[in-house]
Coordinates of C-alpha atoms in Angstrom, one line a residue:
Chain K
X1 CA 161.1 344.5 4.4
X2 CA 160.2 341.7 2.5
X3 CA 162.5 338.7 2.0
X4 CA 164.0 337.2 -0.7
X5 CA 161.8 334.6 -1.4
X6 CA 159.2 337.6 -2.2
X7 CA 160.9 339.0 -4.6
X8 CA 162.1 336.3 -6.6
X9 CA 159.7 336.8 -9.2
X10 CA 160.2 339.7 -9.5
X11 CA 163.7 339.8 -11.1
X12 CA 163.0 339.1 -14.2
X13 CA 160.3 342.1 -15.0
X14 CA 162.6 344.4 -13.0
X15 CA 165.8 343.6 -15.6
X16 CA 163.2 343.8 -18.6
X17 CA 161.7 347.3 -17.5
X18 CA 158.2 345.4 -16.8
X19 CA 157.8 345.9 -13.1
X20 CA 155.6 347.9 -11.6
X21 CA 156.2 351.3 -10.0
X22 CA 155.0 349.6 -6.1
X23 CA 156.9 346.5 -7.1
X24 CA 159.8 348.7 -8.3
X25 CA 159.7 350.5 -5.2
X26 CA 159.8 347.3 -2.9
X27 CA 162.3 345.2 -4.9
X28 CA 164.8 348.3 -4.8
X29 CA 164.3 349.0 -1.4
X30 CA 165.2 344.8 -0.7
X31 CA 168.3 345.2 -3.4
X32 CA 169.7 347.7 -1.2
X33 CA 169.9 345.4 1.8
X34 CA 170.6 342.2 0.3
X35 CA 174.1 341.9 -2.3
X36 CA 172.6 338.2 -3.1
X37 CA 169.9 339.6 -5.0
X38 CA 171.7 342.4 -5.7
X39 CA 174.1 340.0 -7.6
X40 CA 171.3 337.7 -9.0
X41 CA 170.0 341.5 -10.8
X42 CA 173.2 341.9 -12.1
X43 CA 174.0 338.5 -13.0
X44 CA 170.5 338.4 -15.7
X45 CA 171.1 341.8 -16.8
X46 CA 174.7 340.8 -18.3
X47 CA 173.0 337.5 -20.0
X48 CA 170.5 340.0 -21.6
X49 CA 173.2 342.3 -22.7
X50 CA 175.0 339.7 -23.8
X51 CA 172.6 338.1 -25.7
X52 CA 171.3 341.4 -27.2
X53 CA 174.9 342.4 -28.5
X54 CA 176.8 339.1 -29.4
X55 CA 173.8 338.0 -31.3
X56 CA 173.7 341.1 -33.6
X57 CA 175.3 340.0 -36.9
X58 CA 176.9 342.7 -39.0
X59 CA 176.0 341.9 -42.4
X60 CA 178.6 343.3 -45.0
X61 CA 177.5 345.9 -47.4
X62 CA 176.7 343.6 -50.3
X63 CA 174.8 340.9 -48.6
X64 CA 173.0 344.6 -47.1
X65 CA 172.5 346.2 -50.8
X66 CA 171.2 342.6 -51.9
X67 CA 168.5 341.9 -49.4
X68 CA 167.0 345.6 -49.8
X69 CA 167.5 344.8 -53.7
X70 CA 165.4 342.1 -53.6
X71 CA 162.4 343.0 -51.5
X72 CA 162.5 346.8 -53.5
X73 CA 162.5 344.8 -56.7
X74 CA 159.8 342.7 -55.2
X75 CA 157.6 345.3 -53.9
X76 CA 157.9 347.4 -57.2
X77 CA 156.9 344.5 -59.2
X78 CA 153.9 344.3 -57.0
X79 CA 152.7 347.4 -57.2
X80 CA 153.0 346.8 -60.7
X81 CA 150.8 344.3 -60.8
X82 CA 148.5 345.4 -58.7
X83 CA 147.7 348.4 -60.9
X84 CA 148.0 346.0 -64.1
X85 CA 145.2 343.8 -62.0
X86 CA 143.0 347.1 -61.5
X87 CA 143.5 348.6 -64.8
X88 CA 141.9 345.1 -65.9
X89 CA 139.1 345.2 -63.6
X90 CA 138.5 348.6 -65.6
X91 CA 138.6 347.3 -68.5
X92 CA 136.4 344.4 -67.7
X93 CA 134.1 346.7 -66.1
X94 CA 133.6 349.2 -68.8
X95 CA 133.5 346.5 -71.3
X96 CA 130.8 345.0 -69.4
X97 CA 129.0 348.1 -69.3
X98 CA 129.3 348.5 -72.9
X99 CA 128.3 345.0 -73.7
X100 CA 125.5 345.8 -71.7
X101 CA 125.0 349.3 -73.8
X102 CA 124.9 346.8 -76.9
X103 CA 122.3 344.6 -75.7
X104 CA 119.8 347.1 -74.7
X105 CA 120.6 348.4 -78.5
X106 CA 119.6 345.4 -79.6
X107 CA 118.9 342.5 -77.6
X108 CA 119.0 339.6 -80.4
X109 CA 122.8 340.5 -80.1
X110 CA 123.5 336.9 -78.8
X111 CA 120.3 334.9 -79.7
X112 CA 117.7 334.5 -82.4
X113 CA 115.2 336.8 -83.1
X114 CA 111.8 336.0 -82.1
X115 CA 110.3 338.2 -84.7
X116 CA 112.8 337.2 -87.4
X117 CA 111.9 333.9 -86.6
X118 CA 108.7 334.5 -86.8
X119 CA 109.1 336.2 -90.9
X120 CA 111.4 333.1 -91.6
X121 CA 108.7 330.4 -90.2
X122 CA 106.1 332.7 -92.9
X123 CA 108.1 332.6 -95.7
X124 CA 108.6 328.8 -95.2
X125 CA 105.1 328.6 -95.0
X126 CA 104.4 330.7 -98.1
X127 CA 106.3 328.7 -100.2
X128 CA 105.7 324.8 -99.4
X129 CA 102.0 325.2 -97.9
X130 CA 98.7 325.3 -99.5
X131 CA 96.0 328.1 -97.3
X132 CA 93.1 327.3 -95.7
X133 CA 90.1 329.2 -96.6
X134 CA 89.0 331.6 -94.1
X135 CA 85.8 329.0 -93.0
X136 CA 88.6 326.1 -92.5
X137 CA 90.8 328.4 -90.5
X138 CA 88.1 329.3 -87.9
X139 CA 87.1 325.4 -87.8
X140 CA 90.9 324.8 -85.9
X141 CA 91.8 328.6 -84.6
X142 CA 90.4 329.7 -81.6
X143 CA 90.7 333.4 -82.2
X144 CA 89.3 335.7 -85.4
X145 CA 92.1 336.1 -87.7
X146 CA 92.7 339.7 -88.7
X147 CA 92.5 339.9 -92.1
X148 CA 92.5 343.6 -93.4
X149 CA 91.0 344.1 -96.3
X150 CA 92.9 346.1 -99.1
X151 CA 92.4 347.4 -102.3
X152 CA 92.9 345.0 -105.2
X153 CA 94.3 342.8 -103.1
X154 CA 92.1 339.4 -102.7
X155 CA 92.9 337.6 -99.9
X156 CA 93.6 333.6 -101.2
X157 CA 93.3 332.2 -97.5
X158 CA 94.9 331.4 -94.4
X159 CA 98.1 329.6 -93.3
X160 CA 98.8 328.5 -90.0
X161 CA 102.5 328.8 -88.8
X162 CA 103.9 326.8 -85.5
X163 CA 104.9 329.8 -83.3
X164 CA 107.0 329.8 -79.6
X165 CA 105.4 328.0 -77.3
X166 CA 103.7 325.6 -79.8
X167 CA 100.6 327.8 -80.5
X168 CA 100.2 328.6 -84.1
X169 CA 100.3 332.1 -85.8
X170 CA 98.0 332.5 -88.9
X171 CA 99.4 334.1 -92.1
X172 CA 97.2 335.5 -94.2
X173 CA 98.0 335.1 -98.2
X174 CA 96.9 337.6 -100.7
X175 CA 97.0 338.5 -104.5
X176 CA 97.3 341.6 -106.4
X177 CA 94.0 341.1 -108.9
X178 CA 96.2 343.4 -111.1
X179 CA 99.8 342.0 -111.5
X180 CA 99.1 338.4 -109.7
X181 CA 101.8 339.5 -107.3
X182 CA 101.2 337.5 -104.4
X183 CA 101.7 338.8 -100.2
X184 CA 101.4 337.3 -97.0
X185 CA 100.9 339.3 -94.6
X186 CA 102.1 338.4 -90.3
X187 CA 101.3 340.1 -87.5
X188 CA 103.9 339.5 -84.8
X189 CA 104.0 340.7 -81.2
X190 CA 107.2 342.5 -81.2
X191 CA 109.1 342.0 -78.6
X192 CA 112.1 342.6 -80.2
X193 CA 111.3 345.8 -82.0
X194 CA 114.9 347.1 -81.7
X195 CA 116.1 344.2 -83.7
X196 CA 114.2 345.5 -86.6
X197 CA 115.9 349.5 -86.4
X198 CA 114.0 353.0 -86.8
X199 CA 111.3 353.0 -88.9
X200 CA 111.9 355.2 -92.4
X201 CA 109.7 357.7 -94.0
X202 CA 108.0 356.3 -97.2
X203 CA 107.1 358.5 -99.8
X204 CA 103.6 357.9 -99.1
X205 CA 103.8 359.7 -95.9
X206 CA 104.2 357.0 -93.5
X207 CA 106.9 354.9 -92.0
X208 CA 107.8 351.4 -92.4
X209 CA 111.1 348.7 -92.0
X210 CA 112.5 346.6 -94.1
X211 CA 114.2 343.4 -94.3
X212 CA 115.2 340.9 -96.1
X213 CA 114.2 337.7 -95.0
X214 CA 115.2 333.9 -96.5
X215 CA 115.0 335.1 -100.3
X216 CA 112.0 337.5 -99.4
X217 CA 111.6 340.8 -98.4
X218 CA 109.4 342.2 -95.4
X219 CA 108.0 345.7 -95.3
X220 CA 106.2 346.4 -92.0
X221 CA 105.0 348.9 -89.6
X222 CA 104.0 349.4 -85.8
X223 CA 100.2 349.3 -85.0
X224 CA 98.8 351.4 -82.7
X225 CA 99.4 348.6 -80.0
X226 CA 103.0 348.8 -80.6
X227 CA 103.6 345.4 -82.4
X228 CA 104.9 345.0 -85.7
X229 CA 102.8 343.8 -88.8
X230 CA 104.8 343.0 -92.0
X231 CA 104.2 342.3 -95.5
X232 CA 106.3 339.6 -97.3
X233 CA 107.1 339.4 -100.7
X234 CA 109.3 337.3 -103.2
X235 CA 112.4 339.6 -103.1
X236 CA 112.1 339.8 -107.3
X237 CA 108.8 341.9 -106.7
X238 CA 109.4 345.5 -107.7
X239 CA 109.9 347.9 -104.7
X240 CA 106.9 350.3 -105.8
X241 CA 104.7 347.2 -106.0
X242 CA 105.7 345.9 -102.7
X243 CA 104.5 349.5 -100.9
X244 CA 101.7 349.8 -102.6
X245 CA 100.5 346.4 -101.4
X246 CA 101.4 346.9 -97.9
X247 CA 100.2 350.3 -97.9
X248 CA 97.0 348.7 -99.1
X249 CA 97.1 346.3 -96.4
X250 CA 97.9 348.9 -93.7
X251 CA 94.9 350.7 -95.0
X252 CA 92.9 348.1 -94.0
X253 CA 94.6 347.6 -90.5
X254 CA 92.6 349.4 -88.3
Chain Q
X1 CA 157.6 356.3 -54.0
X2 CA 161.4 356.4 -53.8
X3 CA 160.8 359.1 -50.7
X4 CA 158.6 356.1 -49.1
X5 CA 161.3 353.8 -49.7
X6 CA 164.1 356.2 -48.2
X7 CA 162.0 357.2 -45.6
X8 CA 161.5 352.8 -44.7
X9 CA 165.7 352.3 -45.2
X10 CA 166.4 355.3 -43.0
X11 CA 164.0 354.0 -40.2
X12 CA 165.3 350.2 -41.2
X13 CA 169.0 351.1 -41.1
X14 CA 170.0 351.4 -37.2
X15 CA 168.2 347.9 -36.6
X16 CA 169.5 345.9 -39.8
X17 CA 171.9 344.0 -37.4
X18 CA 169.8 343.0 -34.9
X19 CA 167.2 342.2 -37.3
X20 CA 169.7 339.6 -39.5
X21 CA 170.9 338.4 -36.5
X22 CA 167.4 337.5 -34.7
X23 CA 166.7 336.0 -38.7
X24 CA 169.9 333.7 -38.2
X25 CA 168.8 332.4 -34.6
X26 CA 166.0 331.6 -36.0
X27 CA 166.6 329.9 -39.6
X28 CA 170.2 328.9 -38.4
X29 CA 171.3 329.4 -41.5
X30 CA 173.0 332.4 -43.2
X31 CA 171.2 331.6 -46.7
X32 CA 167.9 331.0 -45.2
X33 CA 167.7 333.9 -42.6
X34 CA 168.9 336.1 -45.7
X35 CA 165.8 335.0 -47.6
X36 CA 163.5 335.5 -44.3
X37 CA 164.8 338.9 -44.1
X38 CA 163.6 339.7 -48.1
X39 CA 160.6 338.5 -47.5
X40 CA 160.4 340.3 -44.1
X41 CA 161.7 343.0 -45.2
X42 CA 159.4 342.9 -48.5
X43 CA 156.6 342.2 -46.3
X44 CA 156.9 345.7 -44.1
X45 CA 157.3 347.9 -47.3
X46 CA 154.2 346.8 -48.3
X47 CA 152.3 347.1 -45.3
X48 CA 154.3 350.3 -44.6
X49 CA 151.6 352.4 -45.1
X50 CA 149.4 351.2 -42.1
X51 CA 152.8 351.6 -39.8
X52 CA 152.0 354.8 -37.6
X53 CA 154.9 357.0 -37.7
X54 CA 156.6 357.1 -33.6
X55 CA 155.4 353.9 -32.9
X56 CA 157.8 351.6 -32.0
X57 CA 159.6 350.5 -35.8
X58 CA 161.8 348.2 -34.6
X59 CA 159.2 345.9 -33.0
X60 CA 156.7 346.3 -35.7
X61 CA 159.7 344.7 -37.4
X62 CA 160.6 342.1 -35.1
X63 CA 156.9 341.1 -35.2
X64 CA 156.9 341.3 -38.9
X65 CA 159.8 338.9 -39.6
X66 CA 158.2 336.5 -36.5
X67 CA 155.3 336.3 -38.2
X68 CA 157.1 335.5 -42.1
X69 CA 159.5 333.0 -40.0
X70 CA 156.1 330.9 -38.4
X71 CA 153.9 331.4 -41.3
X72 CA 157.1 329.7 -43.3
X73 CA 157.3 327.0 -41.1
X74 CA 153.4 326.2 -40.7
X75 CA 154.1 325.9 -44.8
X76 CA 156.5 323.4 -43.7
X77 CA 154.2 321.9 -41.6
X78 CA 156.4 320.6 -39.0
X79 CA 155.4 318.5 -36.3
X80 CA 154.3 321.6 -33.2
X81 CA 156.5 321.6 -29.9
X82 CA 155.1 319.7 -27.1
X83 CA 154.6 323.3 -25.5
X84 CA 152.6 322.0 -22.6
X85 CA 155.4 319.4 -21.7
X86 CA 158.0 322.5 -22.1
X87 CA 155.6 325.1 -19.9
X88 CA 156.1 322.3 -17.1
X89 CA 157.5 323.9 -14.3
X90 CA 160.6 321.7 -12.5
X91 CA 160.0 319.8 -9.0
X92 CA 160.3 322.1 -6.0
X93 CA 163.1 320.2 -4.8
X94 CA 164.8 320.4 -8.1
X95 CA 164.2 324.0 -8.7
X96 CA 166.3 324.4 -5.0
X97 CA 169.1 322.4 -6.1
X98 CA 169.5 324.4 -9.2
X99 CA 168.8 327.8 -7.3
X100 CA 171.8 326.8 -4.7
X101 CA 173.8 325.3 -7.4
X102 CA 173.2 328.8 -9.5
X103 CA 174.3 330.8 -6.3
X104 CA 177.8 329.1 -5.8
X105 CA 178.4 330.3 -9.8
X106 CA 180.6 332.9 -10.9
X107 CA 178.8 334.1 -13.2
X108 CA 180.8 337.1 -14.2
X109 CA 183.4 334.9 -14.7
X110 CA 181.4 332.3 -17.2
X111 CA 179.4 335.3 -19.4
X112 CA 182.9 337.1 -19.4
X113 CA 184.2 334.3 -20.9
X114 CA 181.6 333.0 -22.9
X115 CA 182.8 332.7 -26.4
X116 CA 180.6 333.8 -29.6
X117 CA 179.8 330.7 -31.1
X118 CA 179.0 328.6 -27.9
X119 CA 176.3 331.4 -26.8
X120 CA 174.9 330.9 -30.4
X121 CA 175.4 327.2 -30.3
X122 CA 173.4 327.2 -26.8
X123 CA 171.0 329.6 -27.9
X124 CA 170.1 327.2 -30.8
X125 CA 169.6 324.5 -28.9
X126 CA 167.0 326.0 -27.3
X127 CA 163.2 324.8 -28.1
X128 CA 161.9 327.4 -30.7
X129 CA 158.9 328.4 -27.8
X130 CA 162.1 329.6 -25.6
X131 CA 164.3 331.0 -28.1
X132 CA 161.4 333.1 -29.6
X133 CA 160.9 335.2 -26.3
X134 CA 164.5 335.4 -25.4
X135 CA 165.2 336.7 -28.6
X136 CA 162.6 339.1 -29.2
X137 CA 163.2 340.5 -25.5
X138 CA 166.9 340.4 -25.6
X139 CA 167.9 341.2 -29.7
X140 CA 164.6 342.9 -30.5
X141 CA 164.2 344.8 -26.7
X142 CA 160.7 344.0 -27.4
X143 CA 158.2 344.4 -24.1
X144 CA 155.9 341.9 -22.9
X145 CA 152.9 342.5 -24.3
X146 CA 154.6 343.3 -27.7
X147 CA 155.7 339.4 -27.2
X148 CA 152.7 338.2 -26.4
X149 CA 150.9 339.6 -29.4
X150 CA 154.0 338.5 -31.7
X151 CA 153.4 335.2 -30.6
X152 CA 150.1 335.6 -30.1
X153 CA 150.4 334.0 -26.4
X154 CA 149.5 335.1 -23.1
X155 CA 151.8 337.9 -21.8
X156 CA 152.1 334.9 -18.7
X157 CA 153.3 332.5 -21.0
X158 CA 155.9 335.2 -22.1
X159 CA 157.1 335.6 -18.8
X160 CA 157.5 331.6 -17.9
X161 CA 159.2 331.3 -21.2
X162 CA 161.7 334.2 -20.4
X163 CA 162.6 332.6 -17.6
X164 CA 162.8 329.3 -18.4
X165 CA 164.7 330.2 -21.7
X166 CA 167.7 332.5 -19.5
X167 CA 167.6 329.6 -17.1
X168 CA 168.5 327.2 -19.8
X169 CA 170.9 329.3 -21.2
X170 CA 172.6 330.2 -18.4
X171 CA 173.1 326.3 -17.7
X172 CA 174.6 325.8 -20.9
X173 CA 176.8 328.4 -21.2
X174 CA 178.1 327.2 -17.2
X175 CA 178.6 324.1 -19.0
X176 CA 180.8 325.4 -21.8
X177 CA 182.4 327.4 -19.2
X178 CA 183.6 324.0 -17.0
X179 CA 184.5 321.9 -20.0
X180 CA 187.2 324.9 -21.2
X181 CA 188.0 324.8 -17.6
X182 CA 187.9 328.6 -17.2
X183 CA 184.6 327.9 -14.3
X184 CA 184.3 325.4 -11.6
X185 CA 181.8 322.5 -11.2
X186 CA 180.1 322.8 -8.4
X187 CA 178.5 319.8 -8.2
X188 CA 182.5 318.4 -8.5
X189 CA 184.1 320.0 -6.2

């Protein structure tokens, strides 16, 4: 058998329900022989028990009531605003999505218009610059400058217009030998298509967009290579007169 | 949701006392271990849904409102225990004095008289690395390893704590015992 000196450590397991089942065995086996560690068992299993049942504290029903109240009341307020938070991130989500829906609509939603820009910068151009003939033009322009021709309409010259990017866009002027109505006609890569809407149906046949622009009005259409080519006119300039000329022009836009 | 509330009060219920009175060791105070049993208690409804049902409720509680009573004071940020210093096991020829000393006590006599408030008075004055263990083994009948991981200390530290804590306790409640004259002094007589 072993002595008590071996078993010593063992107490404290065996009261807790820790030991063993070999340990169990041997430590038993030794408590039946030996009322000193017998006694010593006994002795820590009262100061458990004692501590385990004096220390309990009987709270009264209200104190009871209150501290369930409060963490209930906590925990629904919680939930609450966790489904508040989600229903947010919903939100914020589908109104992302739809802002995004927007933008692919038209994507000048939050920033100029590169086309627009490029009307405005021609109608500035129209009305404080004087053209350069068509000689004087290739003199300072490195590429051929498309200049359709049209029907009555006799082109006056050439104006050069600051584009992005600080190359220049030429504008070409022209005037109706009939009325003395006078166009300039752009031709703008169109990035920004979408800002300008669906083309309408003329009642020529064909479609074009229209827009007002800084006191003038644009009438364009869509070449073949998908960018846009417009016709500006003062915005006084009869609506009949102002297809005719830019059908005249698109005639000669091949 | 009021079914998952009933179902947490009914499981709750049977260990409210033990739970309040393991808060009021620990907070020594009735206002304080009140609040740490809201938040406790708050605590385990929300997480209520990852508590597997016939595990053991009462310790997933005990570890719950461990963990809200340490968190609480690492808020406080109180200087740590000098653990190491407290881990320190007594001189062998100290720990035989004490062992004879222990074996001329009656202690029947000393736990039988033991009053209320000197067992929580000596169970206060216990360093919060003792008091923890003997608590959560004795109030919360919580086993070893469920200490260890409550503590989040080795299950050998849990056991050298236990130990140390009862022996502690035992000493000061023999002391109580002498002074009300209802156990002898050894030492004195």
């Amino acid at each position: 058998m072993k002595g008590c000196a071996d078993v010593r450590d063992m107490i404290h397991p065996f009261v807790d329900g820790e030991l063993e089942v070999t340990d169990n065995v041997t430590l038993l086996k030794h408590l039946e022989l030996c009322p000193g560690c017998r006694a010593r068992c006994e002795e820590e299993r009262a100061l458990k028990e004692l501590v385990g049942s004096r220390l309990q504290e009987r709270l009264s029903e209200v104190e009871r009531r209150r501290v369930l109240a409060g963490a209930f009341g906590r925990e629904r307020r919680a939930v609450w605003r966790n489904r508040l938070a989600n229903a947010a991130a919903v939100l914020l989500v589908a109104s992302g999505a739809g802002l995004g829906m927007l933008v692919a609509k038209d994507p000048c939603l939050f920033k100029p218009c590169p086309t627009e820009l490029a009307l405005k910068a021609a109608v500035e151009a129209a009305r404080t610059q004087q053209p350069l003939s068509l000689a004087q033009v290739a003199e300072v322009f490195p590429r051929e400058v498309c200049v359709p021709k049209a029907c009555n309409l006799r082109n006056e010259g050439v104006f050069l217009v600051a584009a992005p990017g600080g190359a220049e866009r030429p504008v070409v002027q022209y005037r109706c030998q009939k009325t003395g109505t006078r166009l300039a006609f752009i031709h703008v890569t169109s990035q920004h298509r979408l800002c300008f809407g669906e083309a309408r149906e003329h009642t020529d046949g064909r479609r074009y967009v229209s827009r007002a622009v800084d006191g003038m009005r644009a009438v364009g259409w869509y070449g073949k290579d998908g960018e846009l080519r417009a016709c500006l006119a003062a915005d006084d300039v009869p609506d009949d007169t102002l297809y005719v000329m830019a059908s005249a022009v698109r005639d000669g836009d091949i | 949701m009021a079914n998952r509330r009933d179902e947490f009060e009914a499981l709750l219920g049977p260990h409210f006392d033990a739970l309040f009175g393991y808060a009021l060791r620990l907070t020594r105070d009735r206002n304080d271990a009140e609040d740490l049993m809201q938040e406790s208690v708050f605590r385990a409804l929300r997480g209520f849904g990852g508590f597997r049902a016939g595990t053991n409720f009462k310790a997933w509680m005990f570890r719950i409102t461990t963990n809200t009573f340490v968190s609480g004071k690492r808020r406080e940020r109180r200087a740590p225990a000098l653990v190491d210093e407290l881990d320190v096991a007594a001189p062998a020829s100290e720990a035989l004095e004490v062992e004879l000393r222990d074996a001329a006590t009656d202690w029947a006599t000393v736990f039988s008289e033991t009053v209320e408030d000197e067992l929580k008075q000596a169970v206060d004055e216990l360093p919060e690395e003792f008091r923890l263990p003997l608590l959560l083994s004795s109030l919360g009948d919580l086993r070893y390893k469920e200490i260890a991981e409550a503590l989040s200390v080795p299950i050998g530290t849990v056991m050298s704590r236990l130990f140390r804590a009862r022996q502690r306790l035992r000493h000061s409640l023999r002391g109580y015992a002498v002074a009300r004259g209802v156990a002898v002094d050894e030492e004195e007589s």
